PDB file of C-alpha atoms in Angstrom:
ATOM      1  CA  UNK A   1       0.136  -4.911 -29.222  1.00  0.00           C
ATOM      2  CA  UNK A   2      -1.216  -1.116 -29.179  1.00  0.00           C
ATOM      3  CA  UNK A   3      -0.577   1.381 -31.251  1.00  0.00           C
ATOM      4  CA  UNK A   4      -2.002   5.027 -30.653  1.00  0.00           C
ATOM      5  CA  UNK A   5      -2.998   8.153 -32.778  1.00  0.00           C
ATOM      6  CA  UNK A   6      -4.641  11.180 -31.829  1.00  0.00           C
ATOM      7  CA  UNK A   7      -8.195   9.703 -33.285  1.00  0.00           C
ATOM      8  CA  UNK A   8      -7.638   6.274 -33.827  1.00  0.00           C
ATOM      9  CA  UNK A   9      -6.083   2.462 -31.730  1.00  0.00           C
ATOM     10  CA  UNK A  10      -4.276   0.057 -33.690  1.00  0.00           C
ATOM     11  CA  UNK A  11      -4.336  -3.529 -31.935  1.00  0.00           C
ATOM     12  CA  UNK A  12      -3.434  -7.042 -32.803  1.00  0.00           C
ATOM     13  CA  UNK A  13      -2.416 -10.393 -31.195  1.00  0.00           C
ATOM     14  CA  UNK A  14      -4.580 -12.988 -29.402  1.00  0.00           C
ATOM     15  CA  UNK A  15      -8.164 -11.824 -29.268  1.00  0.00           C
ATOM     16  CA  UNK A  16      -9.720 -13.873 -26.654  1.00  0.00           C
ATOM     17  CA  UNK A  17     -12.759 -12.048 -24.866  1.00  0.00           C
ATOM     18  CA  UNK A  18     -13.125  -9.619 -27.472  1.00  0.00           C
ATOM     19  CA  UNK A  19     -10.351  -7.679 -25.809  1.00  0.00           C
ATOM     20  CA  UNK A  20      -8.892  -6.195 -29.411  1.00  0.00           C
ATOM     21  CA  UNK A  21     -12.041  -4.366 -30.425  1.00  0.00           C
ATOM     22  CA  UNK A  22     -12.919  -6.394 -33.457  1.00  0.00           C
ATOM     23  CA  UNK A  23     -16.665  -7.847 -32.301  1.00  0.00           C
ATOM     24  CA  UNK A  24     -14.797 -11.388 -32.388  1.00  0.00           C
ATOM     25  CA  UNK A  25     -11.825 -13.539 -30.899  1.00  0.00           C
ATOM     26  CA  UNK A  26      -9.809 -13.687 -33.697  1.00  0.00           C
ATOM     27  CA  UNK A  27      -6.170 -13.924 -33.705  1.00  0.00           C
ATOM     28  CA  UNK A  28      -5.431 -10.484 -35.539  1.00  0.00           C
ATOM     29  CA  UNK A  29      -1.335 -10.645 -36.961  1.00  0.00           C
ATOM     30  CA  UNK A  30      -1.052  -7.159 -38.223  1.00  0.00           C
ATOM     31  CA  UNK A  31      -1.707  -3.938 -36.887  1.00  0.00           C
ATOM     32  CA  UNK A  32      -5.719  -3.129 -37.615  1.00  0.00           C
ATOM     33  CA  UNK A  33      -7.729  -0.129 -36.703  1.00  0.00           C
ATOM     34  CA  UNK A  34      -9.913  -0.571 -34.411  1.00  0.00           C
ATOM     35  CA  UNK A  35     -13.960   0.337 -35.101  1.00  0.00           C
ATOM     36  CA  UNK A  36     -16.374   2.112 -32.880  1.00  0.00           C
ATOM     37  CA  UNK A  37     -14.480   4.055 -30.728  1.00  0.00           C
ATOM     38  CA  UNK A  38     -15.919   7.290 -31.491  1.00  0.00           C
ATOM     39  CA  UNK A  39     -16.483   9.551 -28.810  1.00  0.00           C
ATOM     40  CA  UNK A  40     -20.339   9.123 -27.666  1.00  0.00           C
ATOM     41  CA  UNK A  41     -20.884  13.346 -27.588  1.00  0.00           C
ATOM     42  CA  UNK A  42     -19.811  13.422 -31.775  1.00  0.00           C
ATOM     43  CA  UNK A  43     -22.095  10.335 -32.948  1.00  0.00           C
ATOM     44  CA  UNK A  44     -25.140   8.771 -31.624  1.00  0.00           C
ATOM     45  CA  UNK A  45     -24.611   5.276 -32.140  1.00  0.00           C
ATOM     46  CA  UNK A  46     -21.276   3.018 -32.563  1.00  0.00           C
ATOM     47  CA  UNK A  47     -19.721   3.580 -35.867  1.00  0.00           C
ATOM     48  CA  UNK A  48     -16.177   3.626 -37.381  1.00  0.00           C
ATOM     49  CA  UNK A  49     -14.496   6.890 -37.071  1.00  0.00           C
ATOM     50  CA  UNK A  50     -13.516   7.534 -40.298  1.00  0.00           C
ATOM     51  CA  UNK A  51     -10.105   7.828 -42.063  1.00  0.00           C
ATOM     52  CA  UNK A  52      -7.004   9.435 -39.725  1.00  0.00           C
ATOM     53  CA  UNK A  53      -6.934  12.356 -41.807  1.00  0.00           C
ATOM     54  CA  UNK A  54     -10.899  13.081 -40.673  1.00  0.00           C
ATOM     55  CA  UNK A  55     -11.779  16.071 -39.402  1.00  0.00           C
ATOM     56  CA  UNK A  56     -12.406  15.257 -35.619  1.00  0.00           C
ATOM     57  CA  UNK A  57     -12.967  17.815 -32.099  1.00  0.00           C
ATOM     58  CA  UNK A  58     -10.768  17.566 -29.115  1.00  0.00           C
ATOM     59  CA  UNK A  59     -13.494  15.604 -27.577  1.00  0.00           C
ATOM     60  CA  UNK A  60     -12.319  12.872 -29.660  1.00  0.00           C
ATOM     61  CA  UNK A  61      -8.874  12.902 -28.823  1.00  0.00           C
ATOM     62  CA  UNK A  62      -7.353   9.403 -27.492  1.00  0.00           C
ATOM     63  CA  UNK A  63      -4.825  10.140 -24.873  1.00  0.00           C
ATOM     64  CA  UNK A  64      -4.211   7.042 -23.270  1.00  0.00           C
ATOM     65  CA  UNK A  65      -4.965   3.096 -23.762  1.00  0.00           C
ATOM     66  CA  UNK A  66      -5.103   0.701 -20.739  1.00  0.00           C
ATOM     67  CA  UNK A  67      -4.650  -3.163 -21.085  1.00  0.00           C
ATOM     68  CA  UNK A  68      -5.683  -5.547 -18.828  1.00  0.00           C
ATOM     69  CA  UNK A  69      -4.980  -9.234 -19.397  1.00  0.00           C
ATOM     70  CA  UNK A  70      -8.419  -9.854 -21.404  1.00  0.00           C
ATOM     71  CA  UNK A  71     -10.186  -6.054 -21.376  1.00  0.00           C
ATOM     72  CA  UNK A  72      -9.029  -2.621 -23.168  1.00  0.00           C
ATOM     73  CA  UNK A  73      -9.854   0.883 -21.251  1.00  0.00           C
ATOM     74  CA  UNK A  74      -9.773   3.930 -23.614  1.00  0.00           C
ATOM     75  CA  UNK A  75      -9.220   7.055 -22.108  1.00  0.00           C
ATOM     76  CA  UNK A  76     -10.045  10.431 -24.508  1.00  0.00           C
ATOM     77  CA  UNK A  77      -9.159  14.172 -24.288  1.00  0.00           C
ATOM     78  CA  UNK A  78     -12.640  15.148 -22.831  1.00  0.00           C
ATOM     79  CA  UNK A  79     -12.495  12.786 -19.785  1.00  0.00           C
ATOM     80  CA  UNK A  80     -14.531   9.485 -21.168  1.00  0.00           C
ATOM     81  CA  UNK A  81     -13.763   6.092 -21.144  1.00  0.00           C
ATOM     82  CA  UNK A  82     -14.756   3.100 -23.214  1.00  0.00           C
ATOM     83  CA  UNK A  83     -13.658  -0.007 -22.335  1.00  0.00           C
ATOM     84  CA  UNK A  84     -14.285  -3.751 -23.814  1.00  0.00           C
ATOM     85  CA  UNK A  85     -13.822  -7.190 -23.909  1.00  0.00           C
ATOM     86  CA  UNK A  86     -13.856  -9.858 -21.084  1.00  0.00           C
ATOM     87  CA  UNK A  87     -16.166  -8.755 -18.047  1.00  0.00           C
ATOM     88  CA  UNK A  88     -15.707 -11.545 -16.091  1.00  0.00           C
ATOM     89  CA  UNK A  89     -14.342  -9.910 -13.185  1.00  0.00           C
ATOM     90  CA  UNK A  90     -16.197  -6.862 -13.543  1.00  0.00           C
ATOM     91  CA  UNK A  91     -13.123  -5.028 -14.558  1.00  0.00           C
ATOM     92  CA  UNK A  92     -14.923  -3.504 -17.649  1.00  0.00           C
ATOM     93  CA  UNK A  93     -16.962  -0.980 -15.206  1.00  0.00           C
ATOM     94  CA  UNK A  94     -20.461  -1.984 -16.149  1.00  0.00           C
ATOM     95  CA  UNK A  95     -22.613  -5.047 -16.136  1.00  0.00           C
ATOM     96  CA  UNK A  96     -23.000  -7.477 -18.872  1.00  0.00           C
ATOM     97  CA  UNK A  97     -25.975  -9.500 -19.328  1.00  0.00           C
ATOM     98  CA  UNK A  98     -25.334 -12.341 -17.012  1.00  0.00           C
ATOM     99  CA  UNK A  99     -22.147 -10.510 -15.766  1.00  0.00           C
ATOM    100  CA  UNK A 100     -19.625 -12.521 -16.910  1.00  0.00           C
ATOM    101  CA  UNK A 101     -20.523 -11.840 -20.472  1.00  0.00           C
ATOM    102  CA  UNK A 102     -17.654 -10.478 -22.466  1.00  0.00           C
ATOM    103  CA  UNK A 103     -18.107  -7.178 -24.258  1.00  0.00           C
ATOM    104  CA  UNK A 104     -17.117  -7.170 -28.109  1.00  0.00           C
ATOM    105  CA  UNK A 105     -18.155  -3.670 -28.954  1.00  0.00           C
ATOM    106  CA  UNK A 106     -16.327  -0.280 -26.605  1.00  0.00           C
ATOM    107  CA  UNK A 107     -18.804   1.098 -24.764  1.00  0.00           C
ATOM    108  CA  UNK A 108     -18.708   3.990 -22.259  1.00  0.00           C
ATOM    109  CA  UNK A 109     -17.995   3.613 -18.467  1.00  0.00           C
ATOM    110  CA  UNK A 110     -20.527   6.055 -16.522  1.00  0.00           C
ATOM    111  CA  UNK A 111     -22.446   5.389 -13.716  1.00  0.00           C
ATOM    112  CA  UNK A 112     -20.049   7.913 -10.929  1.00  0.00           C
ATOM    113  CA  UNK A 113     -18.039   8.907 -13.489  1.00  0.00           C
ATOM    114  CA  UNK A 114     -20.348  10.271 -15.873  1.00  0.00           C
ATOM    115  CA  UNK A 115     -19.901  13.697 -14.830  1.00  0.00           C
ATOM    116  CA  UNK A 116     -16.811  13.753 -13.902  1.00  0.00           C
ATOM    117  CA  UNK A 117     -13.318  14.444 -15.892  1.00  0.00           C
ATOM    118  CA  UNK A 118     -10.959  11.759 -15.918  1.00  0.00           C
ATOM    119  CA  UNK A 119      -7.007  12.349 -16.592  1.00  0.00           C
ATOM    120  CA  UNK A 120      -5.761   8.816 -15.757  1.00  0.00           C
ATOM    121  CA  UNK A 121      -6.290   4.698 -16.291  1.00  0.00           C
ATOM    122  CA  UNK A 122      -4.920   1.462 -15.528  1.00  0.00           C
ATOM    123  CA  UNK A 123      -5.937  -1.777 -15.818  1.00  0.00           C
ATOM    124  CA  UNK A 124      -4.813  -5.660 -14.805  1.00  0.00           C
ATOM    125  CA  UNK A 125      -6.132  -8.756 -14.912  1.00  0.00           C
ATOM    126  CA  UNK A 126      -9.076  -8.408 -12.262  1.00  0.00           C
ATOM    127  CA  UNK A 127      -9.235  -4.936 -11.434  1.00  0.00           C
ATOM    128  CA  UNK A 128      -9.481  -0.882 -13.222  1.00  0.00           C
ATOM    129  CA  UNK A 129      -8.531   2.256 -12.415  1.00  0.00           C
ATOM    130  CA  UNK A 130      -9.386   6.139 -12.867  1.00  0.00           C
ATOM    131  CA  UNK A 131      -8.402   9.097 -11.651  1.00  0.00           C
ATOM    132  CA  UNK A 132     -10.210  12.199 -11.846  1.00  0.00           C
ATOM    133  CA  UNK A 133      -9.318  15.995 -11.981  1.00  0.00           C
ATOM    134  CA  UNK A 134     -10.205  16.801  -8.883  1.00  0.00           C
ATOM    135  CA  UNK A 135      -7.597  14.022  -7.547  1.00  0.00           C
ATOM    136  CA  UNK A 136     -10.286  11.073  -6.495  1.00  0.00           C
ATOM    137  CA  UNK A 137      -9.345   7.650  -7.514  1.00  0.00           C
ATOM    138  CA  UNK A 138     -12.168   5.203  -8.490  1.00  0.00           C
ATOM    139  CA  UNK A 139     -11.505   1.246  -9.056  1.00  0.00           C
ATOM    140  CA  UNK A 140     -13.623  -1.383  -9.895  1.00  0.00           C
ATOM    141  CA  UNK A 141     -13.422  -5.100 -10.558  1.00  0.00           C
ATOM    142  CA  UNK A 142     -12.164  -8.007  -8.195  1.00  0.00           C
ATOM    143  CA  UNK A 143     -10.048  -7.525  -5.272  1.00  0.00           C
ATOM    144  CA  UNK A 144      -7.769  -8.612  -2.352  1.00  0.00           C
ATOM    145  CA  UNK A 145      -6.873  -5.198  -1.639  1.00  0.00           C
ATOM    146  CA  UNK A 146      -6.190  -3.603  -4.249  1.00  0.00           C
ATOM    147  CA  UNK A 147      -9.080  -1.558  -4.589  1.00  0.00           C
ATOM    148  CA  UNK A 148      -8.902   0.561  -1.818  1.00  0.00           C
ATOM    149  CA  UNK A 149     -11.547  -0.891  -0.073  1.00  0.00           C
ATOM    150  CA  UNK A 150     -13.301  -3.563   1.323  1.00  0.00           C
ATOM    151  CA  UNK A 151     -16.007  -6.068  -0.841  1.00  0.00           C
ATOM    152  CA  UNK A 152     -17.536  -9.406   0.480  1.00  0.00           C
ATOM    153  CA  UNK A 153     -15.821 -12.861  -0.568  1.00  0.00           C
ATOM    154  CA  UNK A 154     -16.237 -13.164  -4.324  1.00  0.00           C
ATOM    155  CA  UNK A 155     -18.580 -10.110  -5.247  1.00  0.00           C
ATOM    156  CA  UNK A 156     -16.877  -8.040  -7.819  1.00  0.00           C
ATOM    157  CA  UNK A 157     -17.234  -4.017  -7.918  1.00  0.00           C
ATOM    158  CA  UNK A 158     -19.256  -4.005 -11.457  1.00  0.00           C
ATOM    159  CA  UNK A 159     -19.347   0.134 -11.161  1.00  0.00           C
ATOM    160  CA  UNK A 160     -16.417   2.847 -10.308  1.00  0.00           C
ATOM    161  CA  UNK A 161     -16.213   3.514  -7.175  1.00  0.00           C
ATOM    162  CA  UNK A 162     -14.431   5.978  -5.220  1.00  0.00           C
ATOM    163  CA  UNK A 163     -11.707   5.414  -2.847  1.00  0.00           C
ATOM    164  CA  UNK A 164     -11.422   7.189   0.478  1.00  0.00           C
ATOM    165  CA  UNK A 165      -8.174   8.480  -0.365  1.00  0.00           C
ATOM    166  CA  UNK A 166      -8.054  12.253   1.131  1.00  0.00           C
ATOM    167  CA  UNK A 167      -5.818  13.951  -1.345  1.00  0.00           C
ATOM    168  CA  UNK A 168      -5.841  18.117  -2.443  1.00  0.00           C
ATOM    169  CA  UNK A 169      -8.517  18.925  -5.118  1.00  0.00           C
ATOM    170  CA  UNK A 170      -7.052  22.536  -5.621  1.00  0.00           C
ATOM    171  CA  UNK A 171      -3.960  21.084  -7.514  1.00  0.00           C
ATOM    172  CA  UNK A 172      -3.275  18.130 -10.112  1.00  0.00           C
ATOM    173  CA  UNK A 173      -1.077  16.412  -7.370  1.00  0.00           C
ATOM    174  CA  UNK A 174      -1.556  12.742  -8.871  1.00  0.00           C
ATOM    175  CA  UNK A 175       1.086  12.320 -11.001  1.00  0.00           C
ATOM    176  CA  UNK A 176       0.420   8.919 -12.090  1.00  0.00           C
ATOM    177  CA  UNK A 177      -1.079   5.699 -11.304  1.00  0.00           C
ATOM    178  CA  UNK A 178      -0.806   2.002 -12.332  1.00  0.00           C
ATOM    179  CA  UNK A 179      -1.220  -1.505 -11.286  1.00  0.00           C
ATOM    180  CA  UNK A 180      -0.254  -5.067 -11.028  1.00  0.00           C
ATOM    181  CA  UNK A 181      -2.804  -8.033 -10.618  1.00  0.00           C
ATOM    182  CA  UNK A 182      -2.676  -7.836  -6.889  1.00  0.00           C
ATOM    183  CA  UNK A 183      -1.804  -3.902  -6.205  1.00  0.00           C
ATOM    184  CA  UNK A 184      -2.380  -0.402  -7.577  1.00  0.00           C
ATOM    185  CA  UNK A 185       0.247   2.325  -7.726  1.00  0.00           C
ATOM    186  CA  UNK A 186      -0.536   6.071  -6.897  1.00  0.00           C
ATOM    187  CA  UNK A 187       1.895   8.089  -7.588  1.00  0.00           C
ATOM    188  CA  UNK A 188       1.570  11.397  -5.660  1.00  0.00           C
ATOM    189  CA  UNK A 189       3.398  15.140  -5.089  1.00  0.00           C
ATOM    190  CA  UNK A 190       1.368  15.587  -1.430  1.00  0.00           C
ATOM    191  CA  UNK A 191       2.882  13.792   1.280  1.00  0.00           C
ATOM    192  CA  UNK A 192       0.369  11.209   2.082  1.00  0.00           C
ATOM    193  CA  UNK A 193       0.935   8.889   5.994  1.00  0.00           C
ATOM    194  CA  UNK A 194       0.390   5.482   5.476  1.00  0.00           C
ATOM    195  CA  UNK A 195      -3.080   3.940   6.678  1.00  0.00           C
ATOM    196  CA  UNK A 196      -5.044   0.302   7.022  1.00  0.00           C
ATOM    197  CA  UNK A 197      -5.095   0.510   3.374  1.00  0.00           C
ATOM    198  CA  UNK A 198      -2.422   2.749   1.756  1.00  0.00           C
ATOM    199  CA  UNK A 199       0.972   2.377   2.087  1.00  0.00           C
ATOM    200  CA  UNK A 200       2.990   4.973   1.613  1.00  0.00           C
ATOM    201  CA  UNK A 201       6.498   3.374  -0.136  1.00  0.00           C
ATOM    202  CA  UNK A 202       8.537   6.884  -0.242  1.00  0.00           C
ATOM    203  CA  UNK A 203       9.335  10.507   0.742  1.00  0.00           C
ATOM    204  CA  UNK A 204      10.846  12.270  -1.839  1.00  0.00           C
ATOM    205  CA  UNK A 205       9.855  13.881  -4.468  1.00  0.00           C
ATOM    206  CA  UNK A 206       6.711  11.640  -4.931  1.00  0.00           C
ATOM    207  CA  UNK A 207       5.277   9.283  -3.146  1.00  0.00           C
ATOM    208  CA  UNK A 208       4.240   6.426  -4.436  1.00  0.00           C
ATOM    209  CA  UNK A 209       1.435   4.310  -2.574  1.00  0.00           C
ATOM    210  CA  UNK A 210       0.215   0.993  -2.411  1.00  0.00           C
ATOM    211  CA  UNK A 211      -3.182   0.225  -2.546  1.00  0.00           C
ATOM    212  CA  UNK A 212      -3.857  -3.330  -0.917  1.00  0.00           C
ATOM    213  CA  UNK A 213      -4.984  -4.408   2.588  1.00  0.00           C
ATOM    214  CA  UNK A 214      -2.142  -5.855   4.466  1.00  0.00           C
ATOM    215  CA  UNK A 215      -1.232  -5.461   7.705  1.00  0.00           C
ATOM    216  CA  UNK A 216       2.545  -5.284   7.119  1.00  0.00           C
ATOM    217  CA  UNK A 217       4.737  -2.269   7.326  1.00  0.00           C
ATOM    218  CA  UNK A 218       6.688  -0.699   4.466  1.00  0.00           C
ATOM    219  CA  UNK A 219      10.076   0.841   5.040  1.00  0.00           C
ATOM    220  CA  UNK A 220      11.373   0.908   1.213  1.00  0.00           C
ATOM    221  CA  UNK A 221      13.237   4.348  -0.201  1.00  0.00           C
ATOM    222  CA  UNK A 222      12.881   5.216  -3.768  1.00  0.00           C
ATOM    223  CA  UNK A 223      13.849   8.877  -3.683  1.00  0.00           C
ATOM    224  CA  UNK A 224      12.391  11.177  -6.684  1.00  0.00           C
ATOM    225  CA  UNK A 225      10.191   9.375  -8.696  1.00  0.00           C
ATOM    226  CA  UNK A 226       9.551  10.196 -12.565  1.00  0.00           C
ATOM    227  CA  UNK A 227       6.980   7.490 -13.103  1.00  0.00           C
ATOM    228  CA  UNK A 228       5.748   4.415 -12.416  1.00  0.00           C
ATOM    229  CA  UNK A 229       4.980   1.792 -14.753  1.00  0.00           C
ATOM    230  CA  UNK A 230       3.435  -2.579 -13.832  1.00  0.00           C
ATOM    231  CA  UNK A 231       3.821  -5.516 -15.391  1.00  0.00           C
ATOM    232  CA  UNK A 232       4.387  -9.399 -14.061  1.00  0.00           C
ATOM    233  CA  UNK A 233       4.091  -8.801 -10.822  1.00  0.00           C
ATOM    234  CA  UNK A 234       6.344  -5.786 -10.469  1.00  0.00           C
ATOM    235  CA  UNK A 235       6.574  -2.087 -10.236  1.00  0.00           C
ATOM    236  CA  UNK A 236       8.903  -0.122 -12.589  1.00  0.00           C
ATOM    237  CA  UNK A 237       9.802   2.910 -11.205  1.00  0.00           C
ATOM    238  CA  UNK A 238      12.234   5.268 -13.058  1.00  0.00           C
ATOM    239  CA  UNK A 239      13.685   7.868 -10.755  1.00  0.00           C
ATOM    240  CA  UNK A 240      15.045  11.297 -11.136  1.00  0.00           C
ATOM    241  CA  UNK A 241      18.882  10.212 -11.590  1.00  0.00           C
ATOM    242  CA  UNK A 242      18.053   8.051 -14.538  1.00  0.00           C
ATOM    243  CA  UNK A 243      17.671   4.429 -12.401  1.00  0.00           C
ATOM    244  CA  UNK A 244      15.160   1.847 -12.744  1.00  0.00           C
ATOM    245  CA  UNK A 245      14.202  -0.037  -9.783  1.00  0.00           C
ATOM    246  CA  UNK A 246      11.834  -3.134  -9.596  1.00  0.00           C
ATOM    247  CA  UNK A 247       9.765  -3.582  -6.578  1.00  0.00           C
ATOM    248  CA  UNK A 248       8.182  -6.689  -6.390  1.00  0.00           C
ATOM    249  CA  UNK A 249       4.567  -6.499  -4.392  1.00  0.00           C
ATOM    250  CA  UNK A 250       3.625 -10.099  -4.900  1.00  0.00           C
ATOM    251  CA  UNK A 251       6.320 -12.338  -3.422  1.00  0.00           C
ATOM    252  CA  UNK A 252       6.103 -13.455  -0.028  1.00  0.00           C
ATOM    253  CA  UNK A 253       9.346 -11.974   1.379  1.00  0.00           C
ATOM    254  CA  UNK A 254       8.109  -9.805   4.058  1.00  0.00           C
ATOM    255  CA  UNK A 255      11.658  -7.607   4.367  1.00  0.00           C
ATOM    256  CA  UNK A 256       9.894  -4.752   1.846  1.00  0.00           C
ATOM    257  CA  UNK A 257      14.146  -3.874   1.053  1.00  0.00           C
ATOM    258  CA  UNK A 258      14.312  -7.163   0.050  1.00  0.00           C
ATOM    259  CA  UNK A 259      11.586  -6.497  -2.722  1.00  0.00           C
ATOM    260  CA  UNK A 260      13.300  -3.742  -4.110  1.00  0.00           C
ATOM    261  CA  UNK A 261      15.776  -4.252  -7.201  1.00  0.00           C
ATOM    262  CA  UNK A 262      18.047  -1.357  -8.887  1.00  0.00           C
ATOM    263  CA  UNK A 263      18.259  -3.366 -12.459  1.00  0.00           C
ATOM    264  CA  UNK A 264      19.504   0.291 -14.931  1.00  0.00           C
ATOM    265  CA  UNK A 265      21.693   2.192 -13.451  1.00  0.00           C
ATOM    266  CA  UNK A 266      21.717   6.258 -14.487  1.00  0.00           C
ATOM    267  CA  UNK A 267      25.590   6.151 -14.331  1.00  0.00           C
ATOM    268  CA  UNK A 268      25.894   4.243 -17.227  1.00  0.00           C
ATOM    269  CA  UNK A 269      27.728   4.688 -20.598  1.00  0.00           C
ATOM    270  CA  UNK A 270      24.566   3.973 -22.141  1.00  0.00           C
ATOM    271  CA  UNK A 271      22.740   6.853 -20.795  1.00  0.00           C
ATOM    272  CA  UNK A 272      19.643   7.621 -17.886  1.00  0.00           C
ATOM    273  CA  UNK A 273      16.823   6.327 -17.786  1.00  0.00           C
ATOM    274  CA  UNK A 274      13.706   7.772 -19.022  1.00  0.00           C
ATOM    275  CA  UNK A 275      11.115   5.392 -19.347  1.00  0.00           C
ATOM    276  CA  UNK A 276      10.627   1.846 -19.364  1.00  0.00           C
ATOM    277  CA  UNK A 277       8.206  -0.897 -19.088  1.00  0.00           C
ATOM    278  CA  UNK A 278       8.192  -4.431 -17.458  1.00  0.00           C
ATOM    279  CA  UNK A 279       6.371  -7.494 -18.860  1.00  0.00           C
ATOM    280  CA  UNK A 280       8.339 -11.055 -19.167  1.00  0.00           C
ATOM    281  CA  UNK A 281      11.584  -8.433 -19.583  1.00  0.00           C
ATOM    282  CA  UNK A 282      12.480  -5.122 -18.543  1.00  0.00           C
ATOM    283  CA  UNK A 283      12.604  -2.663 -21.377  1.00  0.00           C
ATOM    284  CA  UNK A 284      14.438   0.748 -20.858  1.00  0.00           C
ATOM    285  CA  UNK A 285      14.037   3.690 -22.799  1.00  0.00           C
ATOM    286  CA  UNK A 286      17.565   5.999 -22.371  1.00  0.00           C
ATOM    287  CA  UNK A 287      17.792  10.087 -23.204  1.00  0.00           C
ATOM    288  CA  UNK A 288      19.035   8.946 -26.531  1.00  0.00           C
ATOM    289  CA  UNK A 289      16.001   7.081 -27.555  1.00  0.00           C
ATOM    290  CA  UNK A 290      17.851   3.546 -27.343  1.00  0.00           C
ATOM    291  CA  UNK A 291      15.627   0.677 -25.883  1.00  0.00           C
ATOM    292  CA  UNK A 292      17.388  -2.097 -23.487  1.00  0.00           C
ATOM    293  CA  UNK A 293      16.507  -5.314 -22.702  1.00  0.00           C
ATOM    294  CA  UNK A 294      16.721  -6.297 -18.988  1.00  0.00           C
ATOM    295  CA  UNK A 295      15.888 -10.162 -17.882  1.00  0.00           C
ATOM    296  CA  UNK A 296      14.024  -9.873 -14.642  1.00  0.00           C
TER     297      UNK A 296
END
C-alpha cells in the first residue's frame, strides 16, 4: 500500500526487491515513511527529507506514485522521477550493476529525460512509462508490444525511450496514460488513426490507444472517457455518464466487443461513477465519496 503527501510516500506490505524504499526486503505492516526521496536539485546526496511540516520548494512536490509489481516510480512537481527496487526487467530506467541487480535506494531516471518535463507515469510488471509536456511518450523495460516499438528477443530497454507517436506539442492533449503487464493505455483529446502499433479503441471524447504490436483490428466503443485506470489484466475506464467498463487486453478472444464489460452502471441509486481502480476486485469511487466492491 501507498500513501501520498505533498513531500513525503508512505508504503508498506511485502518488500521483495527493495520495491518499498526501505534499503531492505522486509515485510513492513504499518504505514512508514519512506527515506531518500528528496528531490536531487534541493540536496546533493540521498538523505531523509525531514519532518512533513519542513519547509520544502515546489521542486519537491510528489504528485504522483507508480507501482509496478516489484519497482516504485516517483513522479515530482518539477518533472523528475526516481524510481527503485527490482531492475530485473529494466523497468527501473537505468542500469544496475550486472542489470538485474535490484535497486534499494530511489534514484533519478535521466538519460532522455533529463531535460525534459514529465507530467505522467505508469508502471507494470515488465515495463514503465512517461509522458512529457510536450506530449512524447517514453517507455522502457521488457516488451511484446507494449512499448511502442520494436526490441530484439529478450533485450530489455534499460533507458527511456521515445515512442514514434505523432501527437500536438502546442497543447496538453494527453490526458492520461496507464498500463497492464502486456499493454499501455494513452489516453488522448486529438483524434489519433490506428497504425502497426497503436490502436485506436474509441472516438469520442478521448481516445484511448493501445500500445502493443498485433496485427488484429479493434472495433470497441467507449464513448467519453474520464480516465483510465490497469490492474490484472484489465483496463478500467470510467466514462462521462458515470459507467465503468472493463476491457480485457490479455485474453485470447479475438471479437474486441467481446472484451469489453459495463460492470457500474451511472444509472444507479448508488450514484456515477467517478473513479475506480481494478486489482483482484473492482473498486468504484461514486459522487458521494462511497467506495464499491465489484468481483471481476
Amino acid at each position: 500500500m501507498c500513501i501520498q503527501t505533498p513531500t513525503a510516500i508512505y508504503m508498506n506490505g511485502f518488500g521483495a526487491n527493495g520495491k518499498l524504499g526501505f534499503e531492505n526486503e522486509e515485510t513492513v505492516f504499518t504505514p512508514k515513511r519512506v527515506p531518500s526521496l528528496s528531490h536531487p536539485a534541493s540536496q546533493s546526496s540521498f538523505g531523509a527529507l525531514g519532518s512533513d511540516t519542513a519547509e520544502s520548494s515546489d521542486a519537491d512536490k510528489v504528485v504522483k506514485v507508480a507501482l509496478g509489481q516489484n519497482h516504485t516510480l516517483i513522479l515530482y512537481k518539477s518533472g523528475c522521477i526516481k524510481s527503485f527496487g527490482s531492475n530485473k526487467f529494466g523497468q527501473l530506467g537505468y542500469e544496475s550493476d550486472n542489470k538485474s541487480d535490484s535497486k534499494f535506494i530511489p534514484a533519478t531516471v535521466s538519460g532522455p529525460l533529463k531535460k525534459l518535463h514529465v507530467v505522467d507515469i505508469a508502471a507494470s510488471k515488465f515495463h514503465s512509462v512517461a509522458v512529457t509536456d510536450k506530449n512524447f511518450l517514453y517507455t522502457w523495460g521488457c516488451s511484446t508490444g507494449q512499448l511502442g516499438y520494436v526490441l530484439a528477443k529478450d533485450t530489455p530497454q534499460y533507458t527511456p525511450r521515445k515512442v514514434g507517436l505523432k501527437l500536438p506539442s502546442s497543447s496538453s492533449c494527453v490526458v492520461g496514460v496507464s498500463c497492464t503487464n502486456f499493454a499501455t493505455a494513452v489516453v488522448v483529446e486529438t483524434p489519433v488513426e490506428s497504425t502497426s502499433n497503436f490502436l485506436a479503441v474509441q472516438a469520442g471524447r478521448y481516445t484511448m490507444l493501445l500500445v502493443f504490436v498485433r496485427d488484429e483490428e479493434v472495433k470497441v466503443n467507449i464513448k467519453n472517457i474520464v480516465s483510465v485506470t490497469a490492474g490484472s489484466g484489465y483496463f478500467a475506464v470510467v466514462v462521462e455518464d458515470g459507467d465503468v467498463c472493463l476491457v480485457d487486453v490479455e485474453c485470447v478472444e479475438k471479437d474486441w466487443k467481446k472484451r469489453v464489460k459495463k460492470v457500474w452502471s451511472g444509472k444507479r441509486r448508488e450514484g456515477r461513477a467517478v473513479g475506480c481502480t481494478v486489482g483482484t476486485k473492482v473498486l468504484v469511487l461514486t459522487q458521494d465519496g462511497d467506495v464499491y466492491e465489484i468481483d471481476l
